[in-house]
Coordinates of C-alpha atoms and ligand atoms in Angstrom, one line a residue:
X1 CA 191.8 91.5 89.0
X2 CA 194.7 94.0 88.3
X3 CA 194.2 95.7 84.8
X4 CA 196.3 97.8 82.7
X5 CA 196.0 101.5 83.4
X6 CA 193.6 103.2 80.8
X7 CA 196.0 106.1 80.5
X8 CA 198.6 103.8 78.9
X9 CA 198.1 104.0 75.7
X10 CA 197.4 100.3 74.4
X11 CA 200.5 100.2 71.8
X12 CA 203.0 101.8 74.6
X13 CA 201.6 99.1 77.2
X14 CA 202.5 96.3 74.6
X15 CA 205.8 97.2 74.2
X16 CA 207.0 98.1 77.6
X17 CA 205.3 94.6 78.6
X18 CA 207.6 92.9 76.3
X19 CA 210.6 94.8 77.2
X20 CA 209.6 94.0 80.9
X21 CA 209.5 90.6 80.3
X22 CA 212.8 90.4 78.2
X23 CA 214.5 92.1 81.6
X24 CA 213.2 89.1 83.6
X25 CA 214.2 86.5 80.7
X26 CA 218.1 88.3 80.7
X27 CA 218.0 88.5 84.6
X28 CA 217.4 84.7 85.2
X29 CA 219.2 83.7 82.1
X30 CA 222.7 85.6 83.6
X31 CA 222.1 85.2 86.9
X32 CA 220.9 81.8 87.2
X33 CA 221.2 80.0 84.6
X34 CA 220.4 76.5 86.2
X35 CA 216.9 78.0 87.0
X36 CA 216.8 78.9 83.3
X37 CA 217.6 75.8 82.1
X38 CA 215.0 74.3 84.7
X39 CA 212.5 76.7 83.3
X40 CA 213.0 75.7 79.8
X41 CA 211.9 72.0 80.7
X42 CA 208.4 73.2 81.5
X43 CA 206.0 74.0 78.6
X44 CA 207.0 77.3 76.4
X45 CA 204.1 78.8 77.0
X46 CA 204.8 79.3 81.0
X47 CA 208.3 80.6 80.4
X48 CA 207.7 84.5 80.7
X49 CA 205.7 83.7 83.7
X50 CA 208.0 81.9 85.4
X51 CA 210.8 84.2 84.7
X52 CA 208.7 87.2 86.2
X53 CA 208.1 84.9 89.2
X54 CA 211.7 83.9 89.2
X55 CA 212.9 87.6 88.8
X56 CA 211.0 89.1 91.3
X57 CA 211.7 86.9 94.1
X58 CA 215.1 87.2 93.5
X59 CA 214.9 91.0 92.8
X60 CA 213.7 91.2 96.5
X61 CA 216.2 88.7 97.5
X62 CA 218.9 91.0 96.4
X63 CA 217.5 93.6 98.4
X64 CA 217.7 91.7 101.5
X65 CA 221.4 90.7 100.9
X66 CA 222.8 93.6 99.6
X67 CA 225.8 94.1 101.8
X68 CA 226.4 97.8 101.2
X69 CA 223.5 98.4 103.0
X70 CA 222.7 98.5 106.8
X71 CA 220.3 95.7 107.9
X72 CA 217.8 98.3 108.9
X73 CA 218.1 99.6 105.6
X74 CA 217.9 96.2 103.8
X75 CA 214.3 95.2 105.7
X76 CA 212.9 98.9 105.0
X77 CA 213.9 98.4 100.9
X78 CA 212.2 95.1 101.1
X79 CA 209.6 96.6 102.8
X80 CA 208.9 99.4 100.1
X81 CA 209.5 96.9 97.3
X82 CA 206.6 94.8 98.5
X83 CA 204.5 97.9 99.6
X84 CA 205.0 98.9 95.7
X85 CA 203.9 95.5 94.5
X86 CA 201.0 95.7 96.5
X87 CA 200.1 99.2 94.6
X88 CA 201.1 97.7 91.4
X89 CA 198.9 94.8 91.4
X90 CA 195.9 97.1 92.4
X91 CA 196.8 99.6 89.5
X92 CA 197.1 96.7 87.2
X93 CA 200.8 97.8 86.1
X94 CA 204.1 99.1 87.3
X95 CA 207.0 101.2 86.5
X96 CA 209.2 98.5 87.7
X97 CA 210.0 96.3 84.6
X98 CA 209.9 93.1 86.9
X99 CA 207.1 94.1 88.9
X100 CA 205.0 95.2 85.7
X101 CA 206.1 91.4 84.4
X102 CA 204.6 89.5 87.6
X103 CA 201.6 92.0 87.9
X104 CA 200.8 91.1 84.3
X105 CA 201.5 87.2 84.9
X106 CA 199.2 87.3 87.8
X107 CA 196.5 89.1 85.8
X108 CA 197.1 86.8 82.5
X109 CA 196.7 83.5 84.3
X110 CA 194.5 84.6 87.2
X111 CA 196.9 83.4 89.8
X112 CA 196.8 85.0 93.2
X113 CA 199.8 86.4 94.7
X114 CA 199.2 86.7 98.5
X115 CA 201.0 83.4 99.4
X116 CA 204.3 84.8 97.5
X117 CA 203.7 88.0 98.9
X118 CA 203.8 85.9 102.6
X119 CA 206.9 84.4 101.2
X120 CA 208.5 88.0 100.7
X121 CA 207.7 89.0 103.9
X122 CA 209.9 86.1 105.4
X123 CA 212.5 87.0 103.0
X124 CA 212.5 90.5 104.3
X125 CA 212.6 89.6 107.7
X126 CA 216.1 87.3 106.9
X127 CA 218.3 90.1 107.3
X128 CA 218.7 89.2 111.1
X129 CA 217.1 85.8 111.6
X130 CA 218.7 83.1 113.5
X131 CA 217.4 79.5 114.5
X132 CA 217.9 77.2 117.4
X133 CA 217.2 74.1 116.1
X134 CA 216.1 72.3 112.5
X135 CA 212.6 72.6 113.6
X136 CA 212.8 76.4 113.6
X137 CA 214.8 76.1 110.4
X138 CA 212.1 74.1 108.5
X139 CA 209.6 76.7 109.3
X140 CA 211.5 79.3 108.2
X141 CA 212.5 77.2 104.8
X142 CA 209.0 76.3 103.8
X143 CA 207.9 80.1 104.5
X144 CA 210.4 81.0 101.9
X145 CA 210.3 78.3 99.5
X146 CA 206.9 76.7 99.1
X147 CA 205.2 80.1 98.0
X148 CA 207.2 80.0 94.8
X149 CA 206.8 76.4 94.1
X150 CA 203.3 77.0 95.0
X151 CA 202.7 79.7 92.3
X152 CA 204.7 77.6 89.8
X153 CA 202.0 74.8 90.7
X154 CA 199.1 77.0 90.0
X155 CA 200.7 78.4 86.7
X156 CA 201.0 74.7 85.7
X157 CA 197.4 74.0 86.8
X158 CA 196.0 77.0 85.0
X159 CA 197.9 75.5 81.6
X160 CA 195.9 72.4 82.3
X161 CA 198.9 70.3 83.5
X162 CA 198.3 70.2 87.3
X163 CA 201.4 69.4 89.6
X164 CA 200.2 66.4 91.3
X165 CA 201.9 65.3 94.5
X166 CA 200.3 62.0 95.6
X167 CA 199.1 61.9 99.2
X168 CA 201.2 59.7 100.3
X169 CA 204.4 61.8 98.7
X170 CA 203.3 65.3 100.4
X171 CA 206.0 64.7 103.2
X172 CA 208.7 64.0 100.3
X173 CA 207.7 67.1 98.6
X174 CA 208.3 69.1 101.6
X175 CA 211.5 67.3 102.5
X176 CA 212.5 68.1 98.5
X177 CA 211.9 71.5 99.0
X178 CA 213.9 71.8 102.4
X179 CA 216.9 70.0 100.3
X180 CA 216.5 72.9 97.8
X181 CA 217.2 75.4 100.5
X182 CA 220.0 73.5 102.4
X183 CA 221.6 73.2 98.7
X184 CA 221.2 76.8 98.1
X185 CA 222.8 77.5 101.8
X186 CA 225.8 75.8 100.9
X187 CA 226.4 76.9 97.6
X188 CA 225.9 80.7 98.8
X189 CA 228.1 80.1 101.8
X190 CA 231.2 82.3 101.0
X191 CA 228.4 85.1 100.0
X192 CA 226.6 84.6 103.0
X193 CA 230.0 84.6 104.9
X194 CA 231.0 87.8 103.4
X195 CA 227.5 88.9 104.8
X196 CA 228.6 88.2 108.6
X197 CA 225.5 87.4 110.3
X198 CA 223.4 85.5 107.6
X199 CA 224.8 82.0 107.8
X200 CA 221.1 80.7 107.9
X201 CA 221.9 77.6 109.3
X202 CA 220.6 76.1 113.3
X203 CA 222.7 76.7 115.9
X204 CA 222.1 73.0 116.9
X205 CA 224.1 71.9 113.8
X206 CA 226.8 74.6 114.6
X207 CA 227.0 73.5 118.2
X208 CA 227.7 69.7 117.1
X209 CA 231.0 70.9 115.5
X210 CA 232.4 73.0 118.0
X211 CA 234.6 75.6 116.8
X212 CA 233.4 75.5 113.3
X213 CA 231.5 78.5 113.4
X214 CA 234.4 80.9 114.5
X215 CA 236.7 79.2 112.1
X216 CA 234.0 79.9 109.2
X217 CA 233.7 83.2 109.7
X218 CA 237.7 83.7 109.8
X219 CA 237.8 81.5 106.6
X220 CA 239.6 78.7 108.0
X221 CA 239.2 75.3 106.3
X222 CA 239.6 73.5 109.6
X223 CA 238.7 69.9 110.7
X224 CA 235.5 71.1 112.4
X225 CA 234.1 73.3 109.1
X226 CA 235.0 70.2 106.8
X227 CA 233.1 68.1 108.8
X228 CA 230.2 70.5 109.2
X229 CA 230.3 70.7 105.6
X230 CA 230.2 67.1 105.0
X231 CA 227.3 66.6 107.5
X232 CA 225.5 69.4 105.9
X233 CA 226.2 67.6 102.6
X234 CA 225.0 64.4 103.7
X235 CA 221.5 65.8 105.0
X236 CA 221.2 67.9 102.2
X237 CA 221.5 65.0 99.8
X238 CA 219.1 62.8 101.6
X239 CA 216.7 65.5 101.5
X240 CA 217.0 65.8 97.8
X241 CA 216.7 62.5 96.7
X242 CA 213.1 61.5 97.3
X243 CA 212.6 58.3 95.8
X244 CA 209.0 58.1 94.1
X245 CA 208.6 61.7 94.4
X246 CA 207.1 62.0 90.9
X247 CA 205.0 59.1 91.0
X248 CA 201.8 60.0 89.6
X249 CA 203.3 63.3 88.0
X250 CA 202.8 64.3 84.1
X251 CA 205.6 63.2 82.3
X252 CA 206.6 66.8 81.5
X253 CA 206.7 67.6 84.9
X254 CA 208.5 64.3 86.3
X255 CA 211.5 65.0 83.8
X256 CA 211.7 68.9 85.2
X257 CA 211.8 67.8 88.8
X258 CA 213.7 64.7 87.9
X259 CA 216.5 67.4 86.5
X260 CA 216.2 69.8 89.6
X261 CA 217.1 67.0 91.6
X262 CA 220.1 65.9 89.4
X263 CA 221.0 69.8 89.5
X264 CA 221.0 69.8 93.4
X265 CA 223.0 66.5 93.6
X266 CA 225.5 68.0 91.0
X267 CA 225.7 71.3 93.2
X268 CA 226.5 69.1 96.3
X269 CA 229.2 67.2 94.3
X270 CA 230.5 70.5 93.6
X271 CA 230.5 71.8 97.1
X272 CA 232.0 68.4 98.2
X273 CA 235.1 68.9 95.5
X274 CA 235.2 72.7 96.1
X275 CA 236.8 72.1 99.8
X276 CA 238.2 75.0 101.2
X277 CA 237.5 77.2 98.1
X278 CA 233.6 76.6 99.3
X279 CA 234.7 79.4 101.6
X280 CA 235.6 82.0 98.9
X281 CA 233.6 81.6 96.1
X282 CA 230.4 79.9 94.9
X283 CA 230.5 76.2 94.1
X284 CA 228.5 75.5 91.2
X285 CA 228.2 72.7 88.8
X286 CA 230.4 72.5 85.7
X287 CA 229.1 73.5 82.4
X288 CA 229.6 69.9 81.3
X289 CA 227.8 68.6 84.0
X290 CA 224.9 71.2 83.5
X291 CA 224.8 69.8 80.0
X292 CA 224.6 66.2 80.9
X293 CA 221.8 66.7 82.8
X294 CA 219.9 69.1 80.8
X295 CA 220.6 68.2 77.5
X296 CA 218.8 64.5 77.3
X297 CA 216.2 66.2 79.7
X298 CA 215.3 69.0 76.8
X299 CA 215.0 66.3 74.5
X300 CA 212.7 64.3 76.3
X301 CA 210.7 67.1 78.0
X302 CA 210.0 68.6 74.1
X303 CA 208.4 65.0 73.3
X304 CA 206.1 65.1 76.4
X305 CA 205.0 68.4 75.7
X306 CA 204.7 67.9 72.4
X307 CA 202.2 65.2 72.9
X308 CA 200.1 67.4 75.4
X309 CA 197.6 69.9 75.0
X310 CA 198.6 73.2 76.8
X311 CA 196.0 75.8 77.5
X312 CA 197.0 79.2 77.2
X313 CA 195.1 82.0 79.4
X314 CA 193.6 84.9 77.8
X315 CA 196.0 87.9 76.7
X316 CA 195.2 90.9 78.7
X317 CA 193.2 92.8 76.2
X318 CA 191.6 92.2 72.7
X319 CA 193.6 93.7 69.7
X320 CA 191.8 97.1 68.8
X321 CA 189.8 97.4 65.4
X322 CA 192.8 99.2 63.8
X323 CA 195.6 97.0 65.2
X324 CA 196.5 93.5 63.4
X325 CA 195.9 90.4 65.3
X326 CA 199.5 88.8 66.2
X327 CA 200.5 86.7 63.4
X328 CA 202.7 84.5 65.9
X329 CA 201.5 81.1 65.5
X330 CA 200.8 79.3 69.1
X331 CA 202.9 76.5 70.0
X332 CA 201.6 73.3 68.7
X333 CA 198.5 72.0 70.7
X334 CA 198.2 75.5 72.2
X335 CA 195.3 78.1 72.1
X336 CA 195.2 81.7 72.9
X337 CA 192.4 83.3 74.8
X338 CA 191.4 86.7 75.4
X339 CA 190.5 88.2 78.8
X340 CA 186.6 89.1 79.5
X341 CA 185.4 92.7 78.0
X342 CA 185.4 95.3 80.9
X343 CA 182.1 96.2 82.1
X344 CA 181.3 99.6 80.4
X345 CA 180.9 101.5 83.5
X346 CA 184.5 100.6 84.1
X347 CA 183.7 99.0 87.4
X348 CA 186.1 96.4 88.9
X349 CA 185.6 93.2 90.1
X350 CA 185.3 92.7 94.3
X351 CA 188.1 91.0 96.1
X352 CA 186.5 88.2 97.9
X353 CA 188.6 85.8 100.2
X354 CA 189.4 82.6 98.1
X355 CA 187.2 80.6 101.3
X356 CA 184.8 82.6 100.9
X357 CA 184.4 82.3 97.1
X358 CA 181.7 80.1 95.9
X359 CA 182.7 77.2 93.7
X360 CA 179.5 76.9 91.9
X361 CA 177.0 79.3 91.0
X362 CA 173.6 78.2 89.2
X363 CA 171.3 80.8 88.0
X364 CA 167.7 80.5 86.9
X365 CA 167.7 83.0 84.5
X366 CA 163.9 84.3 84.9
X367 CA 161.7 87.1 83.4
X368 CA 162.7 87.4 79.6
X369 CA 158.9 87.0 78.8
X370 CA 157.8 89.9 81.4
X371 CA 160.7 92.0 80.4
X372 CA 159.2 92.2 76.7
X373 CA 155.4 92.2 77.1
X374 CA 156.4 95.4 79.4
X375 CA 157.8 96.7 76.3
X376 CA 155.3 95.8 73.8
X377 CA 157.6 93.2 72.2
X378 CA 157.3 89.5 71.5
X379 CA 158.4 87.5 74.5
X380 CA 161.2 85.9 71.8
X381 CA 162.6 89.4 72.1
X382 CA 162.5 89.3 75.7
X383 CA 164.7 86.0 74.9
X384 CA 167.1 87.4 72.5
X385 CA 167.8 90.1 74.9
X386 CA 168.6 87.9 77.9
X387 CA 171.9 86.2 75.5
X388 CA 173.5 89.7 76.8
X389 CA 172.8 89.7 80.2
X390 CA 174.3 85.8 80.2
X391 CA 177.8 87.4 77.8
X392 CA 177.9 90.0 81.1
X393 CA 177.4 87.0 83.5
X394 CA 180.3 84.8 81.7
X395 CA 182.6 87.6 81.7
X396 CA 181.7 88.6 85.5
X397 CA 182.1 85.1 86.5
X398 CA 185.7 85.0 84.6
X399 CA 186.8 88.1 86.2
X400 CA 186.0 86.6 89.8
X401 CA 187.7 83.4 88.5
X402 CA 184.6 81.4 89.5
X403 CA 185.3 77.6 88.9
X404 CA 181.4 76.7 87.6
X405 CA 178.5 78.7 86.2
X406 CA 175.5 76.7 85.5
X407 CA 172.5 78.5 84.1
X408 CA 169.0 77.5 83.2
X409 CA 168.0 78.2 79.4
X410 CA 165.0 76.1 78.9
X411 CA 163.3 73.5 81.2
X412 CA 161.8 70.3 80.0
X413 CA 158.2 72.0 81.4
X414 CA 159.1 74.7 78.6
X415 CA 157.8 72.8 75.7
X416 CA 154.4 73.6 77.1
X417 CA 154.6 77.1 75.8
X418 CA 153.4 78.3 72.5
X419 CA 155.1 76.9 69.5
X420 CA 156.4 80.5 68.2
X421 CA 158.3 81.4 71.8
X422 CA 159.8 77.6 71.6
X423 CA 161.1 78.5 68.1
X424 CA 162.1 81.9 69.2
X425 CA 164.3 80.4 72.1
X426 CA 165.7 78.1 69.6
X427 CA 166.4 80.0 67.0
X428 CA 168.1 82.2 70.1
X429 CA 170.4 79.5 71.1
X430 CA 171.1 78.7 67.8
X431 CA 172.2 81.9 66.9
X432 CA 174.0 82.6 70.1
X433 CA 176.2 79.3 69.4
X434 CA 176.8 80.6 65.7
X435 CA 178.0 83.7 67.0
X436 CA 180.5 82.1 69.3
X437 CA 180.9 84.7 71.6
X438 CA 183.1 82.6 74.4
X439 CA 185.3 81.7 71.2
X440 CA 188.3 83.9 72.5
X441 CA 187.5 83.0 76.5
X442 CA 189.1 80.6 78.6
X443 CA 185.7 78.8 79.0
X444 CA 184.5 75.4 78.6
X445 CA 181.1 75.4 77.4
X446 CA 179.0 72.2 78.4
X447 CA 175.6 71.3 78.2
X448 CA 173.1 69.3 80.1
X449 CA 169.7 68.0 79.1
X450 CA 167.9 66.0 76.9
X451 CA 168.6 65.7 73.0
X452 CA 165.0 64.3 72.5
X453 CA 162.5 66.8 70.7
X454 CA 165.7 69.3 70.2
X455 CA 166.4 70.4 66.6
X456 CA 169.5 68.3 65.5
X457 CA 171.5 71.0 64.5
X458 CA 171.0 72.2 67.9
X459 CA 172.3 69.1 69.7
X460 CA 175.4 68.9 67.2
X461 CA 176.1 72.3 67.7
X462 CA 176.2 71.8 71.6
X463 CA 177.7 68.8 71.7
X464 CA 180.7 70.2 69.1
X465 CA 181.2 73.4 71.6
X466 CA 181.9 71.2 74.7
X467 CA 184.2 69.0 72.8
X468 CA 186.1 71.8 71.3
X469 CA 186.3 73.8 74.3
X470 CA 186.9 71.2 76.7
X471 CA 190.7 71.9 77.6
X472 CA 189.8 75.4 78.8
X473 CA 190.1 75.4 82.4
X474 CA 189.0 78.7 83.5
X475 CA 185.5 78.8 83.7
X476 CA 183.0 76.0 83.2
X477 CA 180.0 77.2 81.8
X478 CA 177.3 74.4 81.9
X479 CA 174.0 75.3 79.8
X480 CA 170.8 73.5 81.2
X481 CA 169.0 73.1 78.2
X482 CA 165.9 71.0 77.7
X483 CA 167.0 69.9 81.0
X484 CA 164.5 68.9 84.0
X485 CA 165.7 67.8 87.3
X486 CA 163.6 65.0 87.9
X487 CA 164.0 63.9 84.3
X488 CA 168.0 64.1 85.7
X489 CA 167.2 61.8 88.8
X490 CA 165.1 59.5 86.8
X491 CA 168.0 58.9 84.1
X492 CA 170.3 58.2 86.9
X493 CA 167.8 55.8 88.5
X494 CA 167.9 54.1 85.5
X495 CA 171.3 54.0 84.9
X496 CA 171.8 52.5 88.5
X497 CA 169.0 49.9 87.8
X498 CA 171.1 48.9 84.4
X499 CA 174.0 48.4 87.0
X500 CA 172.2 46.6 89.3
X501 CA 170.8 44.0 86.3
X502 CA 174.3 43.6 85.0
X503 CA 175.6 42.4 88.3
X504 CA 177.8 45.3 88.9
X505 CA 176.2 47.0 91.6
X506 CA 174.5 45.6 94.7
X507 CA 171.3 47.5 95.6
X508 CA 171.8 47.0 99.1
X509 CA 175.2 48.8 99.4
X510 CA 174.2 51.7 96.9
X511 CA 175.0 54.7 98.5
X512 CA 174.8 58.7 97.4
X513 CA 178.2 58.2 95.8
X514 CA 177.0 55.6 93.5
X515 CA 173.9 57.6 92.7
X516 CA 176.3 60.7 92.5
X517 CA 178.3 59.0 89.4
X518 CA 175.3 58.0 87.4
X519 CA 174.0 61.5 86.8
X520 CA 174.5 62.7 83.6
X521 CA 177.3 65.2 84.4
X522 CA 178.9 63.2 87.3
X523 CA 181.5 65.9 88.0
X524 CA 179.4 68.7 88.2
X525 CA 180.1 69.8 92.0
X526 CA 177.4 70.9 94.2
X527 CA 175.8 74.2 93.9
X528 CA 177.1 76.5 96.7
X529 CA 174.8 79.7 95.4
X530 CA 171.4 79.2 93.2
X531 CA 170.4 83.0 91.9
X532 CA 167.1 83.5 90.4
X533 CA 165.8 86.7 88.7
X534 CA 162.6 87.7 87.9
X535 CA 161.0 87.9 91.3
X536 CA 159.5 84.4 92.1
X537 CA 160.8 82.3 94.5
X538 CA 161.0 78.8 93.4
X539 CA 163.6 76.4 91.4
X540 CA 161.5 75.2 88.9
X541 CA 163.0 71.6 88.8
X542 CA 166.1 73.1 88.3
X543 CA 169.6 70.6 89.7
X544 CA 167.6 69.3 92.5
X545 CA 170.9 66.9 93.3
X546 CA 173.3 69.6 93.5
X547 CA 171.6 72.4 94.9
X548 CA 170.3 70.5 98.0
X549 CA 172.7 72.5 100.2
X550 CA 172.7 75.8 98.2
X551 CA 172.4 79.3 99.4
X552 CA 169.4 80.8 97.5
X553 CA 169.3 84.4 96.4
X554 CA 166.3 85.7 94.7
X555 CA 166.2 89.0 92.7
X556 CA 163.3 90.9 91.4
X557 CA 165.0 92.4 88.0
X558 CA 164.3 90.8 85.2
X559 CA 167.1 88.5 83.6
X560 CA 168.0 90.9 80.5
X561 CA 168.1 94.3 83.0
X562 CA 170.9 92.1 85.1
X563 CA 174.7 92.4 84.5
X564 CA 177.9 91.0 86.2
X565 CA 177.7 93.4 89.0
X566 CA 174.7 91.6 89.9
X567 CA 176.2 88.6 90.3
X568 CA 178.8 90.2 92.2
X569 CA 176.6 91.3 94.8
X570 CA 175.3 87.7 94.8
X571 CA 178.7 86.5 95.7
X572 CA 179.6 89.1 97.9
X573 CA 176.0 88.5 99.9
X574 CA 177.0 84.6 99.7
X575 CA 180.2 85.4 101.2
X576 CA 178.8 86.7 104.5
X577 CA 176.6 83.6 104.6
X578 CA 177.3 81.0 107.6
X579 CA 176.8 77.5 106.4
X580 CA 176.2 74.7 108.5
X581 CA 175.6 71.6 106.5
X582 CA 173.5 70.0 109.3
X583 CA 176.4 70.6 111.8
X584 CA 176.1 73.3 114.8
X585 CA 179.0 74.9 114.0
X586 CA 179.4 77.0 110.8
X587 CA 181.8 75.3 107.8
X588 CA 184.8 77.0 107.5
X589 CA 185.0 77.6 104.1
X590 CA 183.0 76.2 100.9
X591 CA 182.4 72.6 101.4
X592 CA 182.0 71.8 97.5
X593 CA 185.1 70.2 96.3
X594 CA 185.7 70.0 92.6
Ligands
LIG601 C1 163.0 82.4 81.3 O1 162.0 83.5 80.8 C2 163.5 81.9 80.0 C3 162.8 80.8 79.6 C4 162.0 80.1 80.3 C5 163.4 80.1 78.5 P1 160.8 83.4 81.0 O2 160.2 83.1 79.7 O3 160.3 82.5 81.7 O4 160.3 85.0 81.2 P2 158.9 85.2 82.3 O5 159.1 84.5 83.7 O6 157.6 84.5 81.5 O7 159.0 86.8 82.4
LIG602 C1 162.5 78.4 84.4 O1 161.7 79.4 84.1 C2 163.1 77.6 83.4 C3 164.3 78.7 83.1 C4 164.5 79.9 83.5 C5 164.7 78.2 81.8 P1 160.1 79.3 83.9 O2 159.6 80.7 83.7 O3 159.8 78.4 83.2 O4 159.6 78.8 85.5 P2 157.9 78.8 86.1 O5 157.4 78.4 85.1 O6 157.9 80.1 86.2 O7 158.2 77.8 87.3
LIG603 MG1 159.6 82.7 83.8

């Protein structure tokens, strides 16, 4: 994950960063007012990120479109811009304001820019591109448009409002994106003609209108050109108007998508109304038309977002002790989070290919007692020391964007220990919860286990934390406390028996899914990697249902001695394992779906 270079003083970093986002905002507002208006329909907390993405994509587009430079020169400039972005991502900052804002957006929202970079590589090669037919055009168009839209979707997902495209609407969604590209080609026809070779349309359609291409190049508004433009406008209209596209989407997102469709249709109206003027200037909808689309959309959108709690990712650093916390009040329904503090060594998280990443890592945090005994301390001291190691794991998990971390803190069998030790463990947990170390982190803390026998205040505290952090979609950290795997299975069996007794389930048709649905944490995904510290090679009644296909990893260090680097090592080792799940072929990716 990119980080701000340490040599940059924090105060200066903040100022430069704010200035960088201002540049992105200004660029978007002045050069792409329609896009700016569309971005305003998204949750306010995402606006800076959207300006950064839009400004970056268009900065590159401008390099590719620069008519004052020769084709090879443009490609080379685009190439070096992309290379600079790579370097900036690695260093976590940039001297270029637009890249600086984009790098910050990626880090702050934990979004991966590799698809966007691939889209940029497609743009880089636009200089001398041509297409024989619509199929080739479509491949190019999707390579161009989809990464930007997917990045916007990731940002919305990170904010807790995923853009749901129903499976049966996927083709409509792609057609809609094709429509956005075709509308842009029509709107920018004059500019592309100025560029001589960049009429990005398939030869197939040009050939259907003999003479149209020559007439276009000479800026002649002939019957053939008018017919070609009419045909293209008709195709774009069909692609943009996709009934049912927003079915199942969050109302706020549906409003933005509908406004985008209205805007595209208004652009096509402007293309049709322009006639021969299309060959000399851009066809844009009037201010009045834009107001007709955006004013009501903004009112409805403000209402929709005011009813939706939106999560805000960590800011990139904690305020220093001498620096006052920001007094800016977060928008209603939002909370701000900090990034995890760095490991004292300054080490950076490993880069692991997304498909090789586990979804769910579970840890048996073992060895506290022996760690303490080795030092002549009480076992309770060992448990206290273990808390810091748990913080480390959460920080390390956030840094590699791990979705689920589940830790074993106290088993249903641990009541067999001396009262003094058990009480020590309870008070360690009480203090850890009171200290609230994940308060500013993007972490949903959950609890799995039985309330019976636990002190009531602990149960209340665990439940309270679970509720108050439930919208944090960064890392789900599940604490198994007073947890037993057999107990979990027994309780699921009881729940199933009840369902059968109530006539809701036919015992002859109980499948694994039915069983999983009756587990206390029915949505906990399968464990991909199960790690136990402390040298023992057993699972001790931990997650028997979820870990049946987990990769096992045992290390000998006692729990208080490990830190996030051990987690990263475990994940790296996991990424080299071949998982087959009973098949004879390795599964290409983690088979665990959330
Ligand atoms: C794990 O450490 C924590 C709990 C079981 C609560 P241990 O207390 O089991 O430590 P060892 O295994 O005895 O060293
Ligand atoms: C498992 O460790 C439970 C936790 C880590 C909370 P134990 O130390 O209790 O397990 P055994 O007794 O060695 O199997
Ligand atoms: Mg133990």
